[in-house]
mmCIF file of C-alpha atoms in Angstrom:
data_model
loop_
_atom_site.group_PDB
_atom_site.id
_atom_site.type_symbol
_atom_site.label_atom_id
_atom_site.label_comp_id
_atom_site.label_asym_id
_atom_site.label_seq_id
_atom_site.Cartn_x
_atom_site.Cartn_y
_atom_site.Cartn_z
ATOM 1 C CA MET A 1 55.200 32.924 -119.005
ATOM 2 C CA ASN A 2 56.591 29.502 -119.816
ATOM 3 C CA THR A 3 53.735 28.179 -122.004
ATOM 4 C CA ILE A 4 55.250 24.740 -122.731
ATOM 5 C CA SER A 5 55.693 23.736 -119.113
ATOM 6 C CA LEU A 6 52.182 24.885 -118.281
ATOM 7 C CA VAL A 7 50.696 23.005 -121.221
ATOM 8 C CA ASP A 8 52.476 19.884 -120.095
ATOM 9 C CA ASP A 9 51.065 20.306 -116.603
ATOM 10 C CA LYS A 10 47.361 21.144 -116.802
ATOM 11 C CA ASN A 11 47.022 21.569 -113.058
ATOM 12 C CA ALA A 12 49.940 23.994 -113.010
ATOM 13 C CA PHE A 13 48.255 26.044 -115.705
ATOM 14 C CA LEU A 14 44.908 26.067 -113.896
ATOM 15 C CA ASN A 15 46.674 27.086 -110.710
ATOM 16 C CA TYR A 16 48.367 29.845 -112.675
ATOM 17 C CA LEU A 17 44.994 31.099 -114.000
ATOM 18 C CA SER A 18 43.477 30.963 -110.528
ATOM 19 C CA GLN A 19 46.027 33.532 -109.318
ATOM 20 C CA MET A 20 44.910 36.140 -111.857
ATOM 21 C CA ALA A 21 43.360 39.060 -109.961
ATOM 22 C CA SER A 22 41.719 40.963 -112.829
ATOM 23 C CA VAL A 23 39.820 40.250 -116.021
ATOM 24 C CA ASN A 24 42.616 41.820 -118.052
ATOM 25 C CA ASP A 25 45.302 39.652 -116.431
ATOM 26 C CA LEU A 26 43.187 36.537 -116.943
ATOM 27 C CA SER A 27 42.586 37.457 -120.590
ATOM 28 C CA LYS A 28 46.266 37.966 -121.314
ATOM 29 C CA ALA A 29 47.290 34.719 -119.621
ATOM 30 C CA ALA A 30 44.643 32.676 -121.441
ATOM 31 C CA ILE A 31 45.385 34.103 -124.889
ATOM 32 C CA ASP A 32 49.144 33.843 -124.462
ATOM 33 C CA PHE A 33 48.549 30.197 -123.563
ATOM 34 C CA LEU A 34 46.154 29.424 -126.409
ATOM 35 C CA ILE A 35 47.905 31.223 -129.307
ATOM 36 C CA PRO A 36 50.876 28.831 -129.526
ATOM 37 C CA LEU A 37 48.645 25.913 -128.641
ATOM 38 C CA LEU A 38 46.304 26.692 -131.566
ATOM 39 C CA ASN A 39 49.161 27.764 -133.836
ATOM 40 C CA ALA A 40 47.250 31.026 -134.337
ATOM 41 C CA ARG A 41 48.903 34.342 -135.176
ATOM 42 C CA HIS A 42 47.016 36.809 -133.017
ATOM 43 C CA GLY A 43 44.144 36.881 -130.550
ATOM 44 C CA SER A 44 41.797 39.050 -128.503
ATOM 45 C CA LEU A 45 39.189 38.601 -125.798
ATOM 46 C CA TYR A 46 35.798 40.227 -125.437
ATOM 47 C CA ILE A 47 33.417 40.212 -122.500
ATOM 48 C CA ASN A 48 29.697 40.730 -122.565
ATOM 49 C CA ASN A 49 29.590 44.022 -120.641
ATOM 50 C CA PRO A 50 26.912 43.614 -117.916
ATOM 51 C CA PHE A 51 26.356 47.392 -117.755
ATOM 52 C CA THR A 52 25.769 48.014 -121.472
ATOM 53 C CA GLU A 53 24.898 44.473 -122.572
ATOM 54 C CA LYS A 54 27.312 44.963 -125.444
ATOM 55 C CA ASN A 55 30.527 43.116 -126.195
ATOM 56 C CA LYS A 56 33.585 44.964 -124.995
ATOM 57 C CA LEU A 57 37.180 44.363 -126.066
ATOM 58 C CA ILE A 58 39.257 43.639 -122.975
ATOM 59 C CA TYR A 59 42.591 42.426 -124.328
ATOM 60 C CA GLN A 60 44.289 41.980 -127.682
ATOM 61 C CA THR A 61 47.755 41.042 -128.884
ATOM 62 C CA ASN A 62 49.727 43.894 -130.410
ATOM 63 C CA ALA A 63 49.049 43.277 -134.105
ATOM 64 C CA HIS A 64 45.488 42.015 -133.848
ATOM 65 C CA LYS A 65 42.891 44.223 -135.564
ATOM 66 C CA PRO A 66 39.465 43.354 -134.173
ATOM 67 C CA ARG A 67 36.530 43.367 -136.614
ATOM 68 C CA PRO A 68 32.767 43.423 -136.045
ATOM 69 C CA MET A 69 31.443 39.901 -135.794
ATOM 70 C CA PRO A 70 28.410 38.017 -134.540
ATOM 71 C CA ALA A 71 28.506 36.870 -130.950
ATOM 72 C CA PRO A 72 28.374 33.077 -130.528
ATOM 73 C CA LYS A 73 25.057 31.645 -129.369
ATOM 74 C CA SER A 74 26.270 28.236 -128.196
ATOM 75 C CA PHE A 75 29.333 26.384 -126.933
ATOM 76 C CA ALA A 76 30.396 25.596 -130.505
ATOM 77 C CA ILE A 77 33.501 27.230 -132.006
ATOM 78 C CA LEU A 78 32.499 29.609 -134.818
ATOM 79 C CA TYR A 79 34.701 30.114 -137.879
ATOM 80 C CA GLU A 80 34.317 33.266 -139.917
ATOM 81 C CA ASN A 81 36.633 35.271 -142.236
ATOM 82 C CA GLY A 82 39.739 33.352 -141.224
ATOM 83 C CA GLN A 83 38.981 33.708 -137.539
ATOM 84 C CA ALA A 84 38.090 31.196 -134.867
ATOM 85 C CA ILE A 85 35.594 32.520 -132.291
ATOM 86 C CA ILE A 86 35.648 30.515 -129.070
ATOM 87 C CA PRO A 87 32.799 31.316 -126.648
ATOM 88 C CA LEU A 88 33.199 31.508 -122.888
ATOM 89 C CA MET A 89 29.954 30.253 -121.412
ATOM 90 C CA ASP A 90 28.680 29.894 -117.851
ATOM 91 C CA ASP A 91 25.888 27.356 -118.058
ATOM 92 C CA GLN A 92 23.812 29.001 -120.816
ATOM 93 C CA THR A 93 25.063 32.562 -120.216
ATOM 94 C CA LEU A 94 27.573 34.110 -122.584
ATOM 95 C CA LEU A 95 30.358 35.749 -120.577
ATOM 96 C CA GLY A 96 32.511 36.635 -123.551
ATOM 97 C CA TYR A 97 34.502 35.104 -126.366
ATOM 98 C CA MET A 98 38.034 34.803 -127.660
ATOM 99 C CA VAL A 99 39.004 35.475 -131.265
ATOM 100 C CA PHE A 100 42.093 33.976 -132.968
ATOM 101 C CA GLU A 101 43.401 34.959 -136.408
ATOM 102 C CA GLY A 102 44.558 32.506 -139.092
ATOM 103 C CA LEU A 103 42.441 29.550 -138.097
ATOM 104 C CA GLN A 104 40.250 27.894 -140.745
ATOM 105 C CA GLU A 105 37.442 25.444 -140.198
ATOM 106 C CA ASP A 106 39.135 22.910 -142.533
ATOM 107 C CA GLN A 107 42.050 22.768 -140.052
ATOM 108 C CA GLN A 108 39.978 20.762 -137.636
ATOM 109 C CA PRO A 109 40.654 19.086 -135.379
ATOM 110 C CA LEU A 110 42.502 22.016 -133.851
ATOM 111 C CA PRO A 111 45.815 21.298 -132.188
ATOM 112 C CA GLY A 112 45.401 20.962 -128.441
ATOM 113 C CA LEU A 113 41.595 20.840 -128.687
ATOM 114 C CA GLU A 114 41.325 18.455 -125.739
ATOM 115 C CA ILE A 115 43.342 20.812 -123.563
ATOM 116 C CA ILE A 116 41.165 23.716 -124.698
ATOM 117 C CA LYS A 117 37.986 21.805 -123.770
ATOM 118 C CA PHE A 118 39.534 21.006 -120.406
ATOM 119 C CA THR A 119 40.563 24.617 -119.797
ATOM 120 C CA LEU A 120 37.540 26.608 -121.025
ATOM 121 C CA PRO A 121 35.068 25.687 -118.212
ATOM 122 C CA PHE A 122 37.607 26.690 -115.578
ATOM 123 C CA LEU A 123 38.460 29.842 -117.521
ATOM 124 C CA ALA A 124 34.746 30.720 -117.774
ATOM 125 C CA LEU A 125 34.263 30.108 -114.040
ATOM 126 C CA LYS A 126 37.221 32.278 -113.162
ATOM 127 C CA MET A 127 36.034 34.928 -115.618
ATOM 128 C CA LYS A 128 32.566 34.973 -114.030
ATOM 129 C CA GLY A 129 34.055 35.372 -110.555
ATOM 130 C CA LEU A 130 36.151 38.327 -111.685
ATOM 131 C CA LEU A 131 33.234 39.896 -113.567
ATOM 132 C CA ASP A 132 30.969 39.504 -110.529
ATOM 133 C CA LYS A 133 33.633 41.070 -108.341
ATOM 134 C CA GLU A 134 34.161 43.966 -110.735
ATOM 135 C CA THR A 135 30.392 44.426 -111.066
ATOM 136 C CA LEU A 136 30.055 44.592 -107.281
ATOM 137 C CA GLU A 137 32.990 46.988 -106.977
ATOM 138 C CA HIS A 138 31.495 49.125 -109.736
ATOM 139 C CA LYS A 139 28.157 49.262 -107.926
ATOM 140 C CA LEU A 140 29.881 50.147 -104.653
ATOM 141 C CA ARG A 141 31.830 52.919 -106.389
ATOM 142 C CA VAL A 142 28.615 54.267 -107.886
ATOM 143 C CA ILE A 143 26.908 54.146 -104.477
ATOM 144 C CA ASN A 144 29.874 55.833 -102.827
ATOM 145 C CA GLN A 145 29.936 58.592 -105.436
ATOM 146 C CA HIS A 146 26.185 59.190 -105.696
ATOM 147 C CA GLN A 147 24.393 57.828 -102.607
ATOM 148 C CA LEU A 148 24.201 60.029 -99.512
ATOM 149 C CA SER A 149 24.879 57.526 -96.746
ATOM 150 C CA TYR A 150 26.761 57.005 -93.508
ATOM 151 C CA GLU A 151 27.240 54.275 -90.893
ATOM 152 C CA LEU A 152 27.131 54.645 -87.123
ATOM 153 C CA SER A 153 28.798 52.460 -84.507
ATOM 154 C CA PRO A 154 26.700 51.078 -81.603
ATOM 155 C CA ASP A 155 27.811 54.034 -79.466
ATOM 156 C CA GLY A 156 26.806 56.562 -82.126
ATOM 157 C CA TYR A 157 30.138 57.445 -83.746
ATOM 158 C CA LEU A 158 30.563 57.833 -87.483
ATOM 159 C CA VAL A 159 32.475 54.823 -88.802
ATOM 160 C CA ASP A 160 31.914 55.482 -92.507
ATOM 161 C CA ILE A 161 30.456 58.146 -94.773
ATOM 162 C CA SER A 162 30.030 58.146 -98.545
ATOM 163 C CA CYS A 163 32.005 60.530 -100.700
ATOM 164 C CA ALA A 164 28.712 61.881 -102.015
ATOM 165 C CA LEU A 165 27.498 62.929 -98.550
ATOM 166 C CA ALA A 166 30.892 64.285 -97.468
ATOM 167 C CA ASN A 167 31.079 66.350 -100.664
ATOM 168 C CA ALA A 168 27.500 67.582 -100.252
ATOM 169 C CA LEU A 169 28.404 68.838 -96.780
ATOM 170 C CA GLY A 170 31.696 70.388 -97.892
ATOM 171 C CA TYR A 171 33.939 68.020 -95.911
ATOM 172 C CA GLU A 172 36.669 65.506 -96.635
ATOM 173 C CA ARG A 173 35.725 62.046 -95.365
ATOM 174 C CA HIS A 174 38.634 61.910 -92.907
ATOM 175 C CA GLU A 175 37.323 65.079 -91.212
ATOM 176 C CA LEU A 176 34.153 63.258 -90.154
ATOM 177 C CA ILE A 177 34.962 59.588 -89.576
ATOM 178 C CA GLY A 178 35.379 58.744 -85.909
ATOM 179 C CA LYS A 179 33.342 61.714 -84.679
ATOM 180 C CA LEU A 180 29.856 62.115 -83.277
ATOM 181 C CA PRO A 181 27.652 63.198 -86.198
ATOM 182 C CA ASN A 182 25.957 66.118 -84.436
ATOM 183 C CA PHE A 183 25.578 67.944 -87.752
ATOM 184 C CA LEU A 184 23.451 65.144 -89.230
ATOM 185 C CA ASN A 185 20.391 65.662 -87.020
ATOM 186 C CA THR A 186 19.159 69.170 -86.226
ATOM 187 C CA HIS A 187 15.479 68.422 -85.572
ATOM 188 C CA ASP A 188 13.753 65.889 -83.375
ATOM 189 C CA ASN A 189 11.379 63.519 -85.104
ATOM 190 C CA ASP A 190 9.051 60.914 -83.676
ATOM 191 C CA ASP A 191 9.826 58.505 -86.524
ATOM 192 C CA ALA A 192 13.579 58.029 -86.190
ATOM 193 C CA ASN A 193 13.681 55.534 -89.034
ATOM 194 C CA ALA A 194 12.269 57.849 -91.723
ATOM 195 C CA MET A 195 12.730 61.477 -90.826
ATOM 196 C CA GLU A 196 13.003 64.767 -92.638
ATOM 197 C CA ALA A 197 15.420 67.265 -91.171
ATOM 198 C CA GLN A 198 17.820 70.047 -91.955
ATOM 199 C CA ILE A 199 21.515 69.171 -91.585
ATOM 200 C CA PHE A 200 24.439 71.544 -91.340
ATOM 201 C CA LYS A 201 27.100 71.959 -94.001
ATOM 202 C CA LYS A 202 30.664 72.944 -93.160
ATOM 203 C CA ASP A 203 29.999 76.569 -94.159
ATOM 204 C CA GLY A 204 27.070 76.799 -91.734
ATOM 205 C CA SER A 205 24.326 76.581 -94.342
ATOM 206 C CA GLN A 206 21.762 73.794 -94.241
ATOM 207 C CA ILE A 207 20.167 71.308 -96.597
ATOM 208 C CA TRP A 208 16.969 69.326 -96.185
ATOM 209 C CA VAL A 209 17.319 65.551 -96.215
ATOM 210 C CA LYS A 210 15.081 62.565 -95.707
ATOM 211 C CA THR A 211 16.844 59.819 -93.754
ATOM 212 C CA ASP A 212 16.054 56.104 -93.736
ATOM 213 C CA ILE A 213 17.860 54.149 -91.014
ATOM 214 C CA VAL A 214 18.322 50.378 -91.193
ATOM 215 C CA PRO A 215 20.149 48.113 -88.705
ATOM 216 C CA ALA A 216 23.380 46.538 -89.956
ATOM 217 C CA LYS A 217 23.595 42.758 -89.645
ATOM 218 C CA ASP A 218 26.669 40.742 -88.730
ATOM 219 C CA ILE A 219 27.835 37.709 -90.728
ATOM 220 C CA TRP A 220 25.368 35.495 -88.804
ATOM 221 C CA GLY A 221 22.434 37.737 -89.707
ATOM 222 C CA ASP A 222 22.090 39.130 -86.188
ATOM 223 C CA ASP A 223 21.769 42.814 -85.333
ATOM 224 C CA SER A 224 25.311 44.189 -84.968
ATOM 225 C CA GLY A 225 24.255 47.369 -83.156
ATOM 226 C CA ARG A 226 25.522 49.471 -86.047
ATOM 227 C CA LYS A 227 23.141 51.582 -88.129
ATOM 228 C CA ILE A 228 23.337 52.366 -91.838
ATOM 229 C CA CYS A 229 21.650 55.635 -92.766
ATOM 230 C CA PHE A 230 20.587 56.472 -96.308
ATOM 231 C CA GLN A 231 19.734 60.057 -97.099
ATOM 232 C CA GLN A 232 17.977 61.834 -99.923
ATOM 233 C CA ASN A 233 18.470 65.542 -100.570
ATOM 234 C CA ILE A 234 14.953 66.991 -100.565
ATOM 235 C CA SER A 235 15.961 70.674 -100.469
ATOM 236 C CA ARG A 236 14.327 71.312 -103.840
ATOM 237 C CA GLU A 237 11.070 69.687 -102.751
ATOM 238 C CA LYS A 238 11.116 71.727 -99.529
ATOM 239 C CA GLN A 239 11.772 74.888 -101.526
ATOM 240 C CA ILE A 240 8.732 74.130 -103.691
ATOM 241 C CA GLU A 241 6.664 73.419 -100.577
ATOM 242 C CA GLU A 242 7.781 76.712 -99.056
ATOM 243 C CA MET A 243 6.854 78.589 -102.222
ATOM 244 C CA ALA A 244 3.353 77.103 -102.005
ATOM 245 C CA ILE A 245 2.799 78.309 -98.420
ATOM 246 C CA ARG A 246 4.630 81.659 -98.549
ATOM 247 C CA ASP A 247 3.330 85.047 -99.612
ATOM 248 C CA ASP A 248 5.314 86.283 -102.625
ATOM 249 C CA LEU A 249 5.677 89.875 -101.443
ATOM 250 C CA THR A 250 6.277 89.572 -97.708
ATOM 251 C CA LYS A 251 7.691 85.987 -97.509
ATOM 252 C CA LEU A 252 5.444 85.362 -94.508
ATOM 253 C CA TYR A 253 3.206 82.311 -94.481
ATOM 254 C CA ASN A 254 0.116 82.826 -96.635
ATOM 255 C CA ARG A 255 -3.595 82.519 -95.851
ATOM 256 C CA ARG A 256 -3.675 78.998 -97.259
ATOM 257 C CA PHE A 257 -1.107 77.779 -94.726
ATOM 258 C CA PHE A 258 -2.874 79.695 -91.941
ATOM 259 C CA ASN A 259 -6.044 77.748 -92.689
ATOM 260 C CA GLN A 260 -4.046 74.495 -92.430
ATOM 261 C CA VAL A 261 -2.385 75.132 -89.059
ATOM 262 C CA PHE A 262 -4.710 77.445 -87.096
ATOM 263 C CA ALA A 263 -7.171 74.836 -85.806
ATOM 264 C CA LYS A 264 -4.340 72.320 -85.191
ATOM 265 C CA GLN A 265 -2.421 74.800 -83.015
ATOM 266 C CA ILE A 266 -5.556 75.577 -81.005
ATOM 267 C CA ASP A 267 -6.271 71.870 -80.463
ATOM 268 C CA ASN A 268 -2.659 71.235 -79.365
ATOM 269 C CA ALA A 269 -2.785 74.101 -76.861
ATOM 270 C CA ILE A 270 -6.081 72.942 -75.348
ATOM 271 C CA ARG A 271 -4.982 69.288 -75.212
ATOM 272 C CA ASN A 272 -1.645 70.157 -73.542
ATOM 273 C CA HIS A 273 -3.132 72.888 -71.288
ATOM 274 C CA ASN A 274 -0.825 75.541 -72.748
ATOM 275 C CA TYR A 275 -1.458 79.188 -73.427
ATOM 276 C CA LEU A 276 -1.692 80.146 -77.083
ATOM 277 C CA ALA A 277 -1.894 83.708 -78.374
ATOM 278 C CA PHE A 278 -3.554 84.652 -81.644
ATOM 279 C CA MET A 279 -3.508 88.186 -82.945
ATOM 280 C CA ILE A 280 -4.677 90.018 -86.033
ATOM 281 C CA ILE A 281 -2.518 92.996 -86.982
ATOM 282 C CA ASP A 282 -3.595 95.741 -89.380
ATOM 283 C CA ILE A 283 -1.618 98.702 -90.759
ATOM 284 C CA ASP A 284 -3.482 101.866 -89.827
ATOM 285 C CA ASN A 285 -4.997 103.911 -92.649
ATOM 286 C CA PHE A 286 -3.105 101.918 -95.235
ATOM 287 C CA LYS A 287 -5.480 102.798 -98.099
ATOM 288 C CA LYS A 288 -4.639 106.449 -97.551
ATOM 289 C CA TYR A 289 -0.937 105.523 -97.618
ATOM 290 C CA ASN A 290 -1.344 103.911 -101.038
ATOM 291 C CA ASP A 291 -3.364 106.883 -102.281
ATOM 292 C CA THR A 292 -0.678 109.327 -101.087
ATOM 293 C CA TYR A 293 2.582 107.508 -101.854
ATOM 294 C CA GLY A 294 1.581 105.002 -104.544
ATOM 295 C CA HIS A 295 1.261 101.240 -104.617
ATOM 296 C CA GLN A 296 5.004 100.641 -105.137
ATOM 297 C CA GLU A 297 5.796 102.420 -101.865
ATOM 298 C CA GLY A 298 2.850 100.611 -100.316
ATOM 299 C CA ASP A 299 4.385 97.251 -101.248
ATOM 300 C CA ARG A 300 7.680 98.370 -99.722
ATOM 301 C CA VAL A 301 5.915 99.219 -96.445
ATOM 302 C CA LEU A 302 4.113 95.863 -96.435
ATOM 303 C CA ALA A 303 7.451 94.089 -96.798
ATOM 304 C CA LEU A 304 9.081 96.173 -94.022
ATOM 305 C CA VAL A 305 6.190 95.630 -91.606
ATOM 306 C CA ALA A 306 6.185 91.897 -92.397
ATOM 307 C CA LYS A 307 9.936 91.670 -91.740
ATOM 308 C CA THR A 308 9.503 93.433 -88.394
ATOM 309 C CA ILE A 309 6.663 91.119 -87.377
ATOM 310 C CA ALA A 310 8.725 88.058 -88.324
ATOM 311 C CA SER A 311 11.664 89.376 -86.251
ATOM 312 C CA ALA A 312 9.408 89.882 -83.224
ATOM 313 C CA TYR A 313 7.969 86.367 -83.445
ATOM 314 C CA LYS A 314 10.905 84.141 -84.341
ATOM 315 C CA ARG A 315 10.896 81.569 -81.558
ATOM 316 C CA LYS A 316 10.289 77.893 -82.278
ATOM 317 C CA GLY A 317 6.551 77.424 -82.607
ATOM 318 C CA ASP A 318 5.839 81.018 -83.655
ATOM 319 C CA TYR A 319 3.979 81.581 -86.939
ATOM 320 C CA SER A 320 3.579 84.861 -88.820
ATOM 321 C CA PHE A 321 1.095 85.191 -91.710
ATOM 322 C CA ARG A 322 -0.084 87.666 -94.276
ATOM 323 C CA LEU A 323 -3.826 87.127 -94.099
ATOM 324 C CA GLY A 324 -4.610 89.475 -96.959
ATOM 325 C CA GLY A 325 -3.987 93.073 -98.018
ATOM 326 C CA GLU A 326 -2.487 94.976 -95.078
ATOM 327 C CA GLU A 327 -3.721 92.434 -92.528
ATOM 328 C CA PHE A 328 -1.341 90.053 -90.752
ATOM 329 C CA GLY A 329 -1.767 87.223 -88.265
ATOM 330 C CA VAL A 330 0.449 85.753 -85.542
ATOM 331 C CA ILE A 331 0.176 82.495 -83.588
ATOM 332 C CA CYS A 332 2.579 81.989 -80.683
ATOM 333 C CA ASN A 333 2.909 79.946 -77.510
ATOM 334 C CA VAL A 334 3.309 81.882 -74.263
ATOM 335 C CA THR A 335 4.055 80.825 -70.711
ATOM 336 C CA HIS A 336 1.854 83.499 -69.124
ATOM 337 C CA PRO A 337 -1.063 85.434 -70.653
ATOM 338 C CA GLU A 338 0.673 88.728 -69.900
ATOM 339 C CA ASP A 339 3.577 87.684 -72.124
ATOM 340 C CA ALA A 340 1.338 87.879 -75.182
ATOM 341 C CA GLU A 341 0.496 91.533 -74.459
ATOM 342 C CA VAL A 342 4.145 92.368 -73.914
ATOM 343 C CA LEU A 343 5.149 90.762 -77.223
ATOM 344 C CA ALA A 344 2.290 92.450 -79.096
ATOM 345 C CA ASN A 345 3.276 95.866 -77.800
ATOM 346 C CA TYR A 346 6.951 95.200 -78.498
ATOM 347 C CA CYS A 347 6.065 94.496 -82.113
ATOM 348 C CA ARG A 348 3.786 97.551 -82.317
ATOM 349 C CA ASN A 349 6.535 99.776 -80.946
ATOM 350 C CA ALA A 350 9.108 98.275 -83.356
ATOM 351 C CA ILE A 351 6.866 99.285 -86.290
ATOM 352 C CA LEU A 352 6.550 102.806 -84.886
ATOM 353 C CA GLU A 353 10.339 103.050 -84.544
ATOM 354 C CA LEU A 354 10.709 102.404 -88.271
ATOM 355 C CA ALA A 355 9.593 106.056 -88.537
ATOM 356 C CA ILE A 356 8.027 105.626 -91.965
ATOM 357 C CA PRO A 357 6.252 108.915 -92.850
ATOM 358 C CA HIS A 358 2.476 108.591 -93.275
ATOM 359 C CA THR A 359 0.641 111.915 -93.544
ATOM 360 C CA GLY A 360 -2.639 110.067 -93.980
ATOM 361 C CA ASN A 361 -2.363 108.718 -90.434
ATOM 362 C CA PRO A 362 -3.265 112.034 -88.756
ATOM 363 C CA ASP A 363 -2.660 111.254 -85.085
ATOM 364 C CA PHE A 364 0.883 109.917 -85.579
ATOM 365 C CA LYS A 365 2.096 110.996 -89.057
ATOM 366 C CA LEU A 366 3.974 107.682 -89.180
ATOM 367 C CA VAL A 367 3.099 104.131 -90.185
ATOM 368 C CA THR A 368 1.529 102.375 -87.184
ATOM 369 C CA ILE A 369 -0.330 99.118 -86.519
ATOM 370 C CA SER A 370 -3.343 98.100 -84.467
ATOM 371 C CA THR A 371 -3.652 94.636 -82.938
ATOM 372 C CA GLY A 372 -6.533 92.488 -81.769
ATOM 373 C CA LEU A 373 -5.340 89.743 -79.393
ATOM 374 C CA VAL A 374 -6.990 86.563 -78.129
ATOM 375 C CA ILE A 375 -5.404 84.303 -75.507
ATOM 376 C CA ILE A 376 -6.416 80.628 -75.630
ATOM 377 C CA ASP A 377 -5.980 78.274 -72.668
ATOM 378 C CA GLY A 378 -7.076 74.772 -71.728
ATOM 379 C CA ALA A 379 -10.472 76.021 -70.564
ATOM 380 C CA ASN A 380 -11.224 77.680 -73.911
ATOM 381 C CA LEU A 381 -14.264 76.147 -75.580
ATOM 382 C CA LEU A 382 -14.338 78.311 -78.723
ATOM 383 C CA ASP A 383 -13.559 76.803 -82.103
ATOM 384 C CA ALA A 384 -11.135 78.296 -84.640
ATOM 385 C CA ASN A 385 -13.789 80.395 -86.411
ATOM 386 C CA GLU A 386 -15.063 81.875 -83.151
ATOM 387 C CA ILE A 387 -11.520 82.671 -81.993
ATOM 388 C CA TYR A 388 -10.795 84.401 -85.303
ATOM 389 C CA LYS A 389 -13.985 86.483 -85.012
ATOM 390 C CA THR A 390 -13.084 87.381 -81.413
ATOM 391 C CA ALA A 391 -9.637 88.616 -82.487
ATOM 392 C CA ASP A 392 -11.221 90.571 -85.348
ATOM 393 C CA ILE A 393 -13.606 92.268 -82.910
ATOM 394 C CA ALA A 394 -10.662 93.143 -80.655
ATOM 395 C CA LEU A 395 -8.894 94.627 -83.713
ATOM 396 C CA TYR A 396 -11.983 96.738 -84.467
ATOM 397 C CA GLU A 397 -11.928 97.980 -80.877
ATOM 398 C CA ALA A 398 -8.245 98.920 -81.269
ATOM 399 C CA LYS A 399 -9.095 100.904 -84.402
ATOM 400 C CA SER A 400 -12.012 102.605 -82.617
ATOM 401 C CA SER A 401 -9.762 103.505 -79.688
ATOM 402 C CA GLY A 402 -7.455 105.674 -81.779
ATOM 403 C CA ARG A 403 -5.265 103.062 -83.494
ATOM 404 C CA ASN A 404 -1.584 102.247 -82.684
ATOM 405 C CA CYS A 405 -2.639 100.063 -79.767
ATOM 406 C CA VAL A 406 -3.249 96.467 -78.655
ATOM 407 C CA LYS A 407 -6.690 95.329 -77.573
ATOM 408 C CA VAL A 408 -6.976 92.038 -75.719
ATOM 409 C CA ALA A 409 -10.310 90.279 -76.086
ATOM 410 C CA GLY A 410 -12.139 90.330 -72.771
ATOM 411 C CA GLN A 411 -10.162 93.277 -71.392
ATOM 412 C CA GLU A 412 -11.306 96.872 -71.402
ATOM 413 C CA ASP A 413 -7.950 98.618 -71.486
ATOM 414 C CA ASP A 414 -4.985 98.053 -73.722
ATOM 415 C CA ILE A 415 -1.391 98.242 -72.560
ATOM 416 C CA GLU A 416 1.109 100.501 -74.329
ATOM 417 C CA LEU A 417 4.827 100.121 -73.671
ATOM 418 C CA PHE A 418 7.206 102.713 -75.089
#
């Protein structure tokens, strides 16, 4: 740059500084201007890094060797070890400071001091603007890299998505922007502004997220119709929750979770006038199986029976439990009472078709199950404990009737479908 002409024309120099688009460019321009003006040999510029709160070297002339030094605490120029330290202050906030070699305190007044005093406030103001801009850009980069977020247009299309969310889902951003985000919501939720749901990744797998949705404002502060959605990956928390309500061996829901949901499901069915089926399932002569084949084989049979039960009752709203030992429970919604019997017998027959040898089950020589079934409707006035006892009595009747059958509470005959 032509330093002399700029020094002669202060406004031209300030205009020149105003065009600097980065802290580094501003630093170089200011030091190149001040070195000949101060008759100094070399110079450097530090900023007070807002992220580390430490002074950071931004620019130095080629031969300058920066040394540790105290940061200035006021507007005054500090002289130390043959250096002049000139602070850049915004009001009472230190933005940074410039260091020039070969300047002694006894040289005062410095050449061009009036120009320096005229220039420094503008330089500090420009520096603060650039630092604020870089701070904002840094924060936005951090958000983009680490925050799971996306933005929807008023008609529901994806107009932006963070790199973090795109990466978490296995996509490139350009593959998603401009499309309807069907993959982002897989479950309905009454609270659309703070919902937990599973979302699909590109490979078909799913992750659990909690989504907070906020309306985007326009420049006047009015609702723009767009929505900004912030997500948190809660897969780990859900995994821990699942571990707390799952049986270790069979992976079915455990007795603890059964106690949490049983009464609620009954109340929902009665309130909505729906049919609800509850059944208790028991493996026939299972103690004899353990005595004959050993507990390791017994655990294997428990796991196989549990898997078969879960496969039979896998519709939305179906629950399968291990209630304890060889006893299992099922809660499911049915359209007609007869459907519950059909499903129970389908499951019973599926266990029989596993063809697991069981010499201690004399009538069948295979592993079989017996089921006690209760059907709850809107007219049902029994509470959860009474319904459980009723199903248990029906199970006892199934055992007394020769096992490998379904007994429906209130009915004399069971139905067997092969």
